[in-house]
C-alpha cells in the first residue's frame, strides 16, 4: 500500500469516526444543557469538529497531491526512520500479525486471570510472550517467568497491600 | 522563611532521601537501555507512587527523570544508539571516543556536564518560579482558557511533521479527557453506560499504554524482524588518562557548559520545544564558537559537554511553565503534572500559596537529585554500563508484564489493564501514522482545567459572545494562538514547496552532471 493510500484511509476513518461521534455518541451520552454555563457537549463537539476539519484538510491535500502527480514516496520500508539521524520517528507500515501476536495473549491473560488466578495465568503468559519474542531457551524462559511472577506477587501483596487479581491458590 | 526551612527539612527526611536516591539510580539504569526514556519510565513507575506521600512521590519521579536524562548518554556513548532522543548529539562525539578506548572518559564528561546543567537550571527554577507565579495569580479564567488553548496549539506541533495530525491528536486527547462525570451537571458524559468510566479514564493506564506499551510493540517489531545483539565496544582502557577526566579538561570547557545550560534553560522554559532542540542548538553553537571545530564529530569532549549540559538543563527549567502557569512544557513534565494530580494537587501558581511547604520540599528534592546523580554516576558508572547489555528476550517480557500489572496497581481493577491495552494499540497506530501521542496526552491532561476555565468565563460573562475580547491579555493570547496555527500551516506549505522544488532540481542536476 502506498503512503497516499494509507493516509487517505486513516483520514477517512477519522472523518467517519467523527461523524459517528457527532451524530450518535455525543447526543446520546452527554447530559442535557442545564440552562447555565456552557453546554456539556460544547467541548466534545468542538474537539470532534477540529478532528473532522483537519482530516478533511489532509484529504484535500492528498487529493491535490494525487491529481498533480506529486511524489510522496510510493512504497516505504517498515522502519523508514532509520534513515533519519535522530531515529525516533516510527512512521511506517502497520504489521497486524505482529500486533496480534502480543495483543491476543495480553487479552487472554485478562480473561484467564479471572478464572485460573494470577500465578498460573501470568506464568503461561510470560512463557508465550518470550516464545514470540524469539527465546528458545526453555530453562531461561521458565526462570524469568517464575522470578517475574513471584517478584510482582510479593510487591503487590506485601509491598503495597493490593488485592491479587482472580482466585488465589494461597 | 519558616515554610522554606520546613520544606527543605522535609526533603531531608530519611524516606525522601531514600526515594530520591532510588529514583535517580533506577532512572540512570532505565535511561541507559536504548528505547526506554524518561517519560516512559515515569509512566511505568507512577502506579507505585500511589503508595507514597506527595513529596516522596514527586521526589522519586523527579529523580527518575533526571537519572534517565543522563542514562540516555550511556547507550549513546557506548553503542551510538541514544537511549533518549536528546542524547543523539552526545553520540556524535561520545562513540568515537569509545572506539578510541576512552568511553569512560566520555561518560564522565557527560555525567559532570549533566550535573552542571542540572544544578544551574534548578537554581534558576528556584529563583524565578515563585515570583513569576505571584504575577500569574492575577490571571483570571479568560486568560487561563486562552493560555491553555495556546499551549495546546504549540504542543500540537510536537512529535509529528504535520500540524493537521497534531491538532487531530490534541482534539482526540481532549475528547478522551472528557469521558467521566461532567463538572456542571455532575452527570456521566460519554461513558457509554460503562460504570468503570464514571470517574473518567485514569491517567496511569492511558499513559502506560501510549508511552510504554506502544513503544515496546514498535521495538519488538524491529527486534523480531531485524534481531538485536549490539555489543559494547572497548569502554574501559587500562590507561588512567584515557579513563579519568582531569579538572583542567573539565574546567577548560566551562564556557561551553554555561552556554549549553542557559540554552537548555531558555528552551525548557518554552512549552513545546523540548530537550532534543536544546541539545542540538547547544552543540551547534559550541561547534561554531570552538577553537577546535574540526574535532567535533571525531571525539570532542566539548561536544559532549555542550549536548549534555543543555539537555539536562531542560529537566528543571521545563518545570517553570508547570509551576508558574500550570502548563506542561513537554511529555516528562506532563507525566509529573499527572502525578501531582493523582496526589490531589493542581499544579500552577496557587501551589505556592496552598502548598508552599511542599513546593520548597520539591525544590530540596530537585537539588538532592542533582547531588545523587553526581554520586551515583561517579561510583556506579561501570555497573550502569552493564544495563545496555541486558538481552532483549529478558528485557521486553519484563517491560510488558510491568505495563500490565502497573496498570492494575493504580485502582486494583483489571478494567484499567484493558484500557492500557486499548491505548497501547491506539498508540501503535498513532506512531505508525505520525499522529502526535505527546499532543494527545497533554490534551488529555489539560482538558479538565480548560473546560473549567471555559465554564467560569461563560457563567461570569452570562453567555456574552465577546467574553474573550474584554480582557486584553486573554485577547492577546487568543490572537497569538491563531497566529501560531496560521504560521505553522504556512511553514508546512512552504516546507512542502521547498521539498518539491529540491526534488525537481535534483534530477535536472543529475542530467547536467
PDB file of N, CA, C and O in Angstrom, chain A residues 7 21 29 36-38 40 44 47 54 57-58 70-71 78-79 81-82 88 90-93 95 98 103 106 110 114 122 125 130 133 152 160 162-163 165, chain B residues 48 51 82 165 168 171 175 178 182 184 189-190 192 215 217 221-223 226 397 401 404 408 412 414 417 421 428 431-432 434 455 458-459 489 500 503:
ATOM      1  N   UNK A   7      -2.581   7.105   4.139  1.00  0.00           N
ATOM      2  CA  UNK A   7      -3.026   8.365   4.778  1.00  0.00           C
ATOM      3  C   UNK A   7      -4.480   8.661   4.435  1.00  0.00           C
ATOM      4  O   UNK A   7      -5.224   9.170   5.264  1.00  0.00           O
ATOM      5  N   UNK A  21     -19.467  10.097  16.142  1.00  0.00           N
ATOM      6  CA  UNK A  21     -19.487  10.755  17.459  1.00  0.00           C
ATOM      7  C   UNK A  21     -20.490  11.911  17.474  1.00  0.00           C
ATOM      8  O   UNK A  21     -21.263  12.060  18.425  1.00  0.00           O
ATOM      9  N   UNK A  29     -24.898  10.257  24.809  1.00  0.00           N
ATOM     10  CA  UNK A  29     -24.210  10.057  26.093  1.00  0.00           C
ATOM     11  C   UNK A  29     -23.701  11.359  26.726  1.00  0.00           C
ATOM     12  O   UNK A  29     -22.714  11.345  27.452  1.00  0.00           O
ATOM     13  N   UNK A  36     -27.495  26.971  32.238  1.00  0.00           N
ATOM     14  CA  UNK A  36     -26.468  27.977  32.577  1.00  0.00           C
ATOM     15  C   UNK A  36     -25.103  27.411  32.220  1.00  0.00           C
ATOM     16  O   UNK A  36     -24.933  26.196  32.070  1.00  0.00           O
ATOM     17  N   UNK A  37     -24.136  28.295  32.079  1.00  0.00           N
ATOM     18  CA  UNK A  37     -22.791  27.849  31.688  1.00  0.00           C
ATOM     19  C   UNK A  37     -22.763  27.374  30.243  1.00  0.00           C
ATOM     20  O   UNK A  37     -23.696  27.604  29.478  1.00  0.00           O
ATOM     21  N   UNK A  38     -21.666  26.716  29.909  1.00  0.00           N
ATOM     22  CA  UNK A  38     -21.548  26.189  28.546  1.00  0.00           C
ATOM     23  C   UNK A  38     -22.186  24.811  28.490  1.00  0.00           C
ATOM     24  O   UNK A  38     -22.246  24.113  29.499  1.00  0.00           O
ATOM     25  N   UNK A  40     -22.699  20.940  28.128  1.00  0.00           N
ATOM     26  CA  UNK A  40     -21.758  19.835  28.392  1.00  0.00           C
ATOM     27  C   UNK A  40     -21.208  19.215  27.106  1.00  0.00           C
ATOM     28  O   UNK A  40     -20.172  18.558  27.126  1.00  0.00           O
ATOM     29  N   UNK A  44     -16.804  18.733  23.590  1.00  0.00           N
ATOM     30  CA  UNK A  44     -16.776  17.491  22.814  1.00  0.00           C
ATOM     31  C   UNK A  44     -17.053  17.784  21.339  1.00  0.00           C
ATOM     32  O   UNK A  44     -16.333  17.300  20.454  1.00  0.00           O
ATOM     33  N   UNK A  47     -14.093  19.584  19.781  1.00  0.00           N
ATOM     34  CA  UNK A  47     -12.959  18.662  19.566  1.00  0.00           C
ATOM     35  C   UNK A  47     -13.200  17.807  18.326  1.00  0.00           C
ATOM     36  O   UNK A  47     -12.310  17.658  17.482  1.00  0.00           O
ATOM     37  N   UNK A  54      -9.631  18.954  10.296  1.00  0.00           N
ATOM     38  CA  UNK A  54      -8.214  18.696   9.985  1.00  0.00           C
ATOM     39  C   UNK A  54      -8.074  17.477   9.069  1.00  0.00           C
ATOM     40  O   UNK A  54      -7.233  17.464   8.166  1.00  0.00           O
ATOM     41  N   UNK A  57      -9.049  18.537   5.652  1.00  0.00           N
ATOM     42  CA  UNK A  57      -7.962  19.342   5.066  1.00  0.00           C
ATOM     43  C   UNK A  57      -6.850  18.430   4.540  1.00  0.00           C
ATOM     44  O   UNK A  57      -6.322  18.635   3.439  1.00  0.00           O
ATOM     45  N   UNK A  58      -6.526  17.416   5.336  1.00  0.00           N
ATOM     46  CA  UNK A  58      -5.489  16.464   4.907  1.00  0.00           C
ATOM     47  C   UNK A  58      -5.941  15.717   3.663  1.00  0.00           C
ATOM     48  O   UNK A  58      -5.141  15.469   2.756  1.00  0.00           O
ATOM     49  N   UNK A  70       2.067  14.440  -7.641  1.00  0.00           N
ATOM     50  CA  UNK A  70       3.221  14.729  -6.774  1.00  0.00           C
ATOM     51  C   UNK A  70       3.725  13.446  -6.134  1.00  0.00           C
ATOM     52  O   UNK A  70       2.985  12.476  -5.985  1.00  0.00           O
ATOM     53  N   UNK A  71       4.966  13.491  -5.754  1.00  0.00           N
ATOM     54  CA  UNK A  71       5.609  12.240  -5.351  1.00  0.00           C
ATOM     55  C   UNK A  71       5.807  12.156  -3.843  1.00  0.00           C
ATOM     56  O   UNK A  71       6.795  12.624  -3.309  1.00  0.00           O
ATOM     57  N   UNK A  78       9.602  -0.772   6.335  1.00  0.00           N
ATOM     58  CA  UNK A  78       8.897  -0.908   7.606  1.00  0.00           C
ATOM     59  C   UNK A  78       9.454   0.057   8.649  1.00  0.00           C
ATOM     60  O   UNK A  78       8.752   0.508   9.521  1.00  0.00           O
ATOM     61  N   UNK A  79      10.734   0.363   8.539  1.00  0.00           N
ATOM     62  CA  UNK A  79      11.364   1.237   9.528  1.00  0.00           C
ATOM     63  C   UNK A  79      12.083   2.386   8.829  1.00  0.00           C
ATOM     64  O   UNK A  79      13.304   2.476   8.857  1.00  0.00           O
ATOM     65  N   UNK A  81      12.395   5.312   9.542  1.00  0.00           N
ATOM     66  CA  UNK A  81      13.037   6.276  10.441  1.00  0.00           C
ATOM     67  C   UNK A  81      14.546   6.055  10.521  1.00  0.00           C
ATOM     68  O   UNK A  81      15.283   6.939  10.909  1.00  0.00           O
ATOM     69  N   UNK A  82      14.986   4.899  10.163  1.00  0.00           N
ATOM     70  CA  UNK A  82      16.405   4.619  10.332  1.00  0.00           C
ATOM     71  C   UNK A  82      17.274   5.433   9.390  1.00  0.00           C
ATOM     72  O   UNK A  82      18.479   5.504   9.575  1.00  0.00           O
ATOM     73  N   UNK A  88      13.971   8.627  15.881  1.00  0.00           N
ATOM     74  CA  UNK A  88      12.904   8.444  16.849  1.00  0.00           C
ATOM     75  C   UNK A  88      11.499   8.617  16.275  1.00  0.00           C
ATOM     76  O   UNK A  88      10.542   8.572  17.014  1.00  0.00           O
ATOM     77  N   UNK A  90       8.567   6.895  14.116  1.00  0.00           N
ATOM     78  CA  UNK A  90       8.329   5.489  13.857  1.00  0.00           C
ATOM     79  C   UNK A  90       7.264   5.260  12.796  1.00  0.00           C
ATOM     80  O   UNK A  90       6.572   4.263  12.808  1.00  0.00           O
ATOM     81  N   UNK A  91       7.150   6.251  11.891  1.00  0.00           N
ATOM     82  CA  UNK A  91       6.164   6.142  10.831  1.00  0.00           C
ATOM     83  C   UNK A  91       6.534   4.956   9.945  1.00  0.00           C
ATOM     84  O   UNK A  91       7.689   4.733   9.648  1.00  0.00           O
ATOM     85  N   UNK A  92       5.547   4.206   9.540  1.00  0.00           N
ATOM     86  CA  UNK A  92       5.862   3.072   8.670  1.00  0.00           C
ATOM     87  C   UNK A  92       4.668   2.174   8.486  1.00  0.00           C
ATOM     88  O   UNK A  92       3.558   2.497   8.883  1.00  0.00           O
ATOM     89  N   UNK A  93       4.913   1.027   7.892  1.00  0.00           N
ATOM     90  CA  UNK A  93       3.830   0.083   7.628  1.00  0.00           C
ATOM     91  C   UNK A  93       3.342  -0.545   8.923  1.00  0.00           C
ATOM     92  O   UNK A  93       4.120  -0.798   9.838  1.00  0.00           O
ATOM     93  N   UNK A  95       2.050  -3.668  10.977  1.00  0.00           N
ATOM     94  CA  UNK A  95       2.205  -5.112  10.901  1.00  0.00           C
ATOM     95  C   UNK A  95       1.157  -5.750  11.826  1.00  0.00           C
ATOM     96  O   UNK A  95       1.372  -5.892  13.033  1.00  0.00           O
ATOM     97  N   UNK A  98       2.071  -8.967  13.755  1.00  0.00           N
ATOM     98  CA  UNK A  98       2.914  -8.690  14.916  1.00  0.00           C
ATOM     99  C   UNK A  98       2.073  -8.164  16.087  1.00  0.00           C
ATOM    100  O   UNK A  98       2.239  -8.584  17.231  1.00  0.00           O
ATOM    101  N   UNK A 103      -0.961  -8.704  21.376  1.00  0.00           N
ATOM    102  CA  UNK A 103      -2.207  -8.213  21.976  1.00  0.00           C
ATOM    103  C   UNK A 103      -3.113  -9.380  22.376  1.00  0.00           C
ATOM    104  O   UNK A 103      -3.694  -9.374  23.472  1.00  0.00           O
ATOM    105  N   UNK A 106      -2.217 -10.926  25.585  1.00  0.00           N
ATOM    106  CA  UNK A 106      -2.490  -9.981  26.686  1.00  0.00           C
ATOM    107  C   UNK A 106      -3.981  -9.979  27.034  1.00  0.00           C
ATOM    108  O   UNK A 106      -4.347  -9.960  28.221  1.00  0.00           O
ATOM    109  N   UNK A 110      -5.978 -11.306  30.520  1.00  0.00           N
ATOM    110  CA  UNK A 110      -7.031 -10.614  31.285  1.00  0.00           C
ATOM    111  C   UNK A 110      -8.156 -11.577  31.663  1.00  0.00           C
ATOM    112  O   UNK A 110      -8.615 -11.603  32.809  1.00  0.00           O
ATOM    113  N   UNK A 114      -9.021 -14.029  35.695  1.00  0.00           N
ATOM    114  CA  UNK A 114     -10.300 -14.090  36.421  1.00  0.00           C
ATOM    115  C   UNK A 114     -10.694 -15.534  36.755  1.00  0.00           C
ATOM    116  O   UNK A 114     -11.387 -15.780  37.722  1.00  0.00           O
ATOM    117  N   UNK A 122      -0.332 -15.694  34.673  1.00  0.00           N
ATOM    118  CA  UNK A 122       0.823 -14.838  34.383  1.00  0.00           C
ATOM    119  C   UNK A 122       2.022 -15.670  33.932  1.00  0.00           C
ATOM    120  O   UNK A 122       2.768 -15.264  33.029  1.00  0.00           O
ATOM    121  N   UNK A 125       1.431 -16.757  30.367  1.00  0.00           N
ATOM    122  CA  UNK A 125       1.521 -15.558  29.519  1.00  0.00           C
ATOM    123  C   UNK A 125       2.986 -15.209  29.230  1.00  0.00           C
ATOM    124  O   UNK A 125       3.378 -14.968  28.083  1.00  0.00           O
ATOM    125  N   UNK A 130       7.639 -14.741  25.708  1.00  0.00           N
ATOM    126  CA  UNK A 130       9.066 -14.982  25.450  1.00  0.00           C
ATOM    127  C   UNK A 130       9.249 -15.845  24.197  1.00  0.00           C
ATOM    128  O   UNK A 130      10.199 -15.657  23.441  1.00  0.00           O
ATOM    129  N   UNK A 133       8.846 -13.609  21.290  1.00  0.00           N
ATOM    130  CA  UNK A 133       9.970 -12.686  21.123  1.00  0.00           C
ATOM    131  C   UNK A 133      11.157 -13.427  20.482  1.00  0.00           C
ATOM    132  O   UNK A 133      12.031 -12.816  19.872  1.00  0.00           O
ATOM    133  N   UNK A 152       6.519  -9.679  41.358  1.00  0.00           N
ATOM    134  CA  UNK A 152       5.347  -8.793  41.325  1.00  0.00           C
ATOM    135  C   UNK A 152       4.278  -9.231  42.328  1.00  0.00           C
ATOM    136  O   UNK A 152       3.575  -8.390  42.888  1.00  0.00           O
ATOM    137  N   UNK A 160       2.570  -3.315  48.635  1.00  0.00           N
ATOM    138  CA  UNK A 160       1.526  -2.300  48.543  1.00  0.00           C
ATOM    139  C   UNK A 160       0.187  -2.730  49.138  1.00  0.00           C
ATOM    140  O   UNK A 160      -0.732  -1.915  49.218  1.00  0.00           O
ATOM    141  N   UNK A 162      -2.014  -4.621  47.782  1.00  0.00           N
ATOM    142  CA  UNK A 162      -3.039  -4.600  46.738  1.00  0.00           C
ATOM    143  C   UNK A 162      -3.626  -6.011  46.601  1.00  0.00           C
ATOM    144  O   UNK A 162      -2.881  -6.988  46.629  1.00  0.00           O
ATOM    145  N   UNK A 163      -4.963  -6.140  46.460  1.00  0.00           N
ATOM    146  CA  UNK A 163      -5.525  -7.477  46.257  1.00  0.00           C
ATOM    147  C   UNK A 163      -5.029  -8.087  44.951  1.00  0.00           C
ATOM    148  O   UNK A 163      -5.036  -7.426  43.916  1.00  0.00           O
ATOM    149  N   UNK A 165      -5.282 -10.096  41.661  1.00  0.00           N
ATOM    150  CA  UNK A 165      -6.482 -10.363  40.848  1.00  0.00           C
ATOM    151  C   UNK A 165      -6.780 -11.855  40.693  1.00  0.00           C
ATOM    152  O   UNK A 165      -5.865 -12.678  40.644  1.00  0.00           O
TER     153      UNK A 165
ATOM    154  N   UNK B  48       3.327   3.035  41.410  1.00  0.00           N
ATOM    155  CA  UNK B  48       3.823   2.753  42.769  1.00  0.00           C
ATOM    156  C   UNK B  48       3.860   4.005  43.641  1.00  0.00           C
ATOM    157  O   UNK B  48       3.872   3.905  44.864  1.00  0.00           O
ATOM    158  N   UNK B  51       1.349   4.924  46.585  1.00  0.00           N
ATOM    159  CA  UNK B  51       1.521   4.475  47.964  1.00  0.00           C
ATOM    160  C   UNK B  51       2.556   5.312  48.708  1.00  0.00           C
ATOM    161  O   UNK B  51       3.037   4.931  49.757  1.00  0.00           O
ATOM    162  N   UNK B  82      21.345   6.323  20.930  1.00  0.00           N
ATOM    163  CA  UNK B  82      20.924   7.137  22.066  1.00  0.00           C
ATOM    164  C   UNK B  82      19.736   6.528  22.810  1.00  0.00           C
ATOM    165  O   UNK B  82      18.740   6.149  22.181  1.00  0.00           O
ATOM    166  N   UNK B 165      -2.229  16.706  11.722  1.00  0.00           N
ATOM    167  CA  UNK B 165      -2.227  15.480  12.529  1.00  0.00           C
ATOM    168  C   UNK B 165      -2.019  15.806  14.008  1.00  0.00           C
ATOM    169  O   UNK B 165      -2.563  15.144  14.882  1.00  0.00           O
ATOM    170  N   UNK B 168      -5.358  16.990  15.294  1.00  0.00           N
ATOM    171  CA  UNK B 168      -6.278  15.853  15.420  1.00  0.00           C
ATOM    172  C   UNK B 168      -5.953  15.089  16.705  1.00  0.00           C
ATOM    173  O   UNK B 168      -6.847  14.738  17.483  1.00  0.00           O
ATOM    174  N   UNK B 171      -7.043  17.096  19.734  1.00  0.00           N
ATOM    175  CA  UNK B 171      -8.510  17.070  19.867  1.00  0.00           C
ATOM    176  C   UNK B 171      -8.981  15.711  20.376  1.00  0.00           C
ATOM    177  O   UNK B 171      -9.897  15.626  21.208  1.00  0.00           O
ATOM    178  N   UNK B 175     -11.014  14.903  23.808  1.00  0.00           N
ATOM    179  CA  UNK B 175     -12.231  14.085  23.816  1.00  0.00           C
ATOM    180  C   UNK B 175     -12.116  12.955  24.846  1.00  0.00           C
ATOM    181  O   UNK B 175     -13.060  12.703  25.612  1.00  0.00           O
ATOM    182  N   UNK B 178     -12.626  14.075  28.305  1.00  0.00           N
ATOM    183  CA  UNK B 178     -13.993  14.480  28.683  1.00  0.00           C
ATOM    184  C   UNK B 178     -14.814  13.313  29.233  1.00  0.00           C
ATOM    185  O   UNK B 178     -15.863  13.525  29.843  1.00  0.00           O
ATOM    186  N   UNK B 182     -19.467  14.974  34.135  1.00  0.00           N
ATOM    187  CA  UNK B 182     -19.454  16.358  33.651  1.00  0.00           C
ATOM    188  C   UNK B 182     -19.473  17.297  34.862  1.00  0.00           C
ATOM    189  O   UNK B 182     -20.282  17.093  35.782  1.00  0.00           O
ATOM    190  N   UNK B 184     -20.406  20.454  35.612  1.00  0.00           N
ATOM    191  CA  UNK B 184     -21.513  21.356  35.970  1.00  0.00           C
ATOM    192  C   UNK B 184     -22.759  20.566  36.403  1.00  0.00           C
ATOM    193  O   UNK B 184     -23.365  20.834  37.443  1.00  0.00           O
ATOM    194  N   UNK B 189     -20.810  11.551  31.345  1.00  0.00           N
ATOM    195  CA  UNK B 189     -20.706  12.028  29.953  1.00  0.00           C
ATOM    196  C   UNK B 189     -19.797  11.074  29.174  1.00  0.00           C
ATOM    197  O   UNK B 189     -18.715  10.729  29.638  1.00  0.00           O
ATOM    198  N   UNK B 190     -20.263  10.660  28.020  1.00  0.00           N
ATOM    199  CA  UNK B 190     -19.510   9.784  27.110  1.00  0.00           C
ATOM    200  C   UNK B 190     -19.006   8.508  27.794  1.00  0.00           C
ATOM    201  O   UNK B 190     -17.924   8.016  27.486  1.00  0.00           O
ATOM    202  N   UNK B 192     -20.791   5.658  27.858  1.00  0.00           N
ATOM    203  CA  UNK B 192     -21.408   4.524  27.155  1.00  0.00           C
ATOM    204  C   UNK B 192     -21.997   3.515  28.153  1.00  0.00           C
ATOM    205  O   UNK B 192     -21.908   2.306  27.942  1.00  0.00           O
ATOM    206  N   UNK B 215       5.317   1.726  22.555  1.00  0.00           N
ATOM    207  CA  UNK B 215       6.748   1.823  22.212  1.00  0.00           C
ATOM    208  C   UNK B 215       7.379   0.429  22.177  1.00  0.00           C
ATOM    209  O   UNK B 215       8.157   0.104  21.279  1.00  0.00           O
ATOM    210  N   UNK B 217       5.794  -2.347  21.613  1.00  0.00           N
ATOM    211  CA  UNK B 217       5.272  -3.059  20.434  1.00  0.00           C
ATOM    212  C   UNK B 217       6.097  -2.713  19.194  1.00  0.00           C
ATOM    213  O   UNK B 217       6.438  -3.585  18.391  1.00  0.00           O
ATOM    214  N   UNK B 221       8.706  -5.141  17.141  1.00  0.00           N
ATOM    215  CA  UNK B 221       8.553  -5.340  15.700  1.00  0.00           C
ATOM    216  C   UNK B 221       9.927  -5.270  15.029  1.00  0.00           C
ATOM    217  O   UNK B 221      10.274  -6.114  14.214  1.00  0.00           O
ATOM    218  N   UNK B 222      10.677  -4.262  15.431  1.00  0.00           N
ATOM    219  CA  UNK B 222      12.019  -4.101  14.864  1.00  0.00           C
ATOM    220  C   UNK B 222      12.910  -5.276  15.279  1.00  0.00           C
ATOM    221  O   UNK B 222      13.636  -5.833  14.471  1.00  0.00           O
ATOM    222  N   UNK B 223      12.780  -5.651  16.552  1.00  0.00           N
ATOM    223  CA  UNK B 223      13.632  -6.725  17.078  1.00  0.00           C
ATOM    224  C   UNK B 223      13.333  -8.066  16.402  1.00  0.00           C
ATOM    225  O   UNK B 223      14.238  -8.786  16.011  1.00  0.00           O
ATOM    226  N   UNK B 226      14.534  -7.641  12.651  1.00  0.00           N
ATOM    227  CA  UNK B 226      15.961  -7.415  12.398  1.00  0.00           C
ATOM    228  C   UNK B 226      16.888  -8.082  13.403  1.00  0.00           C
ATOM    229  O   UNK B 226      18.087  -8.210  13.167  1.00  0.00           O
ATOM    230  N   UNK B 397       9.902  -8.959  27.964  1.00  0.00           N
ATOM    231  CA  UNK B 397       8.833  -9.546  28.807  1.00  0.00           C
ATOM    232  C   UNK B 397       8.675  -8.816  30.143  1.00  0.00           C
ATOM    233  O   UNK B 397       7.553  -8.625  30.622  1.00  0.00           O
ATOM    234  N   UNK B 401       5.155  -7.082  31.076  1.00  0.00           N
ATOM    235  CA  UNK B 401       4.428  -7.529  32.281  1.00  0.00           C
ATOM    236  C   UNK B 401       4.308  -6.389  33.304  1.00  0.00           C
ATOM    237  O   UNK B 401       3.287  -6.255  33.984  1.00  0.00           O
ATOM    238  N   UNK B 404       1.442  -4.235  32.259  1.00  0.00           N
ATOM    239  CA  UNK B 404       0.133  -4.828  32.577  1.00  0.00           C
ATOM    240  C   UNK B 404      -0.166  -4.712  34.067  1.00  0.00           C
ATOM    241  O   UNK B 404      -1.219  -4.194  34.466  1.00  0.00           O
ATOM    242  N   UNK B 408      -2.780  -2.233  36.589  1.00  0.00           N
ATOM    243  CA  UNK B 408      -3.688  -2.806  37.584  1.00  0.00           C
ATOM    244  C   UNK B 408      -3.473  -2.161  38.960  1.00  0.00           C
ATOM    245  O   UNK B 408      -4.437  -1.926  39.705  1.00  0.00           O
ATOM    246  N   UNK B 412      -6.512  -1.154  41.346  1.00  0.00           N
ATOM    247  CA  UNK B 412      -6.747  -2.592  41.594  1.00  0.00           C
ATOM    248  C   UNK B 412      -7.941  -3.083  40.779  1.00  0.00           C
ATOM    249  O   UNK B 412      -8.820  -3.766  41.300  1.00  0.00           O
ATOM    250  N   UNK B 414      -8.968  -4.746  36.913  1.00  0.00           N
ATOM    251  CA  UNK B 414      -8.485  -5.278  35.635  1.00  0.00           C
ATOM    252  C   UNK B 414      -9.027  -4.476  34.451  1.00  0.00           C
ATOM    253  O   UNK B 414      -8.494  -4.564  33.344  1.00  0.00           O
ATOM    254  N   UNK B 417      -6.423  -2.467  33.010  1.00  0.00           N
ATOM    255  CA  UNK B 417      -5.479  -3.192  32.144  1.00  0.00           C
ATOM    256  C   UNK B 417      -6.031  -3.196  30.713  1.00  0.00           C
ATOM    257  O   UNK B 417      -5.284  -3.010  29.750  1.00  0.00           O
ATOM    258  N   UNK B 421      -4.244  -1.695  27.400  1.00  0.00           N
ATOM    259  CA  UNK B 421      -4.037  -2.430  26.136  1.00  0.00           C
ATOM    260  C   UNK B 421      -4.651  -1.676  24.964  1.00  0.00           C
ATOM    261  O   UNK B 421      -4.042  -1.566  23.892  1.00  0.00           O
ATOM    262  N   UNK B 428       0.196   2.555  19.100  1.00  0.00           N
ATOM    263  CA  UNK B 428       0.933   1.896  18.000  1.00  0.00           C
ATOM    264  C   UNK B 428       0.517   2.510  16.661  1.00  0.00           C
ATOM    265  O   UNK B 428       1.363   2.881  15.853  1.00  0.00           O
ATOM    266  N   UNK B 431       1.712   6.158  16.303  1.00  0.00           N
ATOM    267  CA  UNK B 431       3.126   6.256  15.929  1.00  0.00           C
ATOM    268  C   UNK B 431       3.316   5.903  14.462  1.00  0.00           C
ATOM    269  O   UNK B 431       4.082   6.555  13.744  1.00  0.00           O
ATOM    270  N   UNK B 432       2.633   4.865  14.008  1.00  0.00           N
ATOM    271  CA  UNK B 432       2.788   4.417  12.622  1.00  0.00           C
ATOM    272  C   UNK B 432       2.257   5.449  11.631  1.00  0.00           C
ATOM    273  O   UNK B 432       2.766   5.578  10.534  1.00  0.00           O
ATOM    274  N   UNK B 434       2.025   8.699  12.285  1.00  0.00           N
ATOM    275  CA  UNK B 434       2.615  10.004  12.596  1.00  0.00           C
ATOM    276  C   UNK B 434       1.629  10.970  13.264  1.00  0.00           C
ATOM    277  O   UNK B 434       1.613  12.166  12.984  1.00  0.00           O
ATOM    278  N   UNK B 455     -16.116  27.169  31.434  1.00  0.00           N
ATOM    279  CA  UNK B 455     -17.395  27.269  32.160  1.00  0.00           C
ATOM    280  C   UNK B 455     -17.437  28.554  32.998  1.00  0.00           C
ATOM    281  O   UNK B 455     -18.454  29.256  33.019  1.00  0.00           O
ATOM    282  N   UNK B 458     -17.927  31.569  30.741  1.00  0.00           N
ATOM    283  CA  UNK B 458     -19.293  31.647  30.204  1.00  0.00           C
ATOM    284  C   UNK B 458     -20.269  32.082  31.303  1.00  0.00           C
ATOM    285  O   UNK B 458     -21.134  32.943  31.081  1.00  0.00           O
ATOM    286  N   UNK B 459     -20.107  31.532  32.496  1.00  0.00           N
ATOM    287  CA  UNK B 459     -21.023  31.874  33.593  1.00  0.00           C
ATOM    288  C   UNK B 459     -20.834  33.342  34.025  1.00  0.00           C
ATOM    289  O   UNK B 459     -21.802  34.084  34.166  1.00  0.00           O
ATOM    290  N   UNK B 489       0.822  26.376   9.709  1.00  0.00           N
ATOM    291  CA  UNK B 489       0.294  25.939   8.409  1.00  0.00           C
ATOM    292  C   UNK B 489       1.158  26.483   7.273  1.00  0.00           C
ATOM    293  O   UNK B 489       1.529  25.770   6.352  1.00  0.00           O
ATOM    294  N   UNK B 500       9.527  19.985  -2.798  1.00  0.00           N
ATOM    295  CA  UNK B 500       9.218  19.622  -4.185  1.00  0.00           C
ATOM    296  C   UNK B 500      10.186  20.302  -5.145  1.00  0.00           C
ATOM    297  O   UNK B 500      10.643  19.694  -6.115  1.00  0.00           O
ATOM    298  N   UNK B 503      13.293  18.425  -5.241  1.00  0.00           N
ATOM    299  CA  UNK B 503      13.148  17.173  -5.995  1.00  0.00           C
ATOM    300  C   UNK B 503      13.207  17.434  -7.498  1.00  0.00           C
ATOM    301  O   UNK B 503      13.736  16.639  -8.251  1.00  0.00           O
TER     302      UNK B 503
END
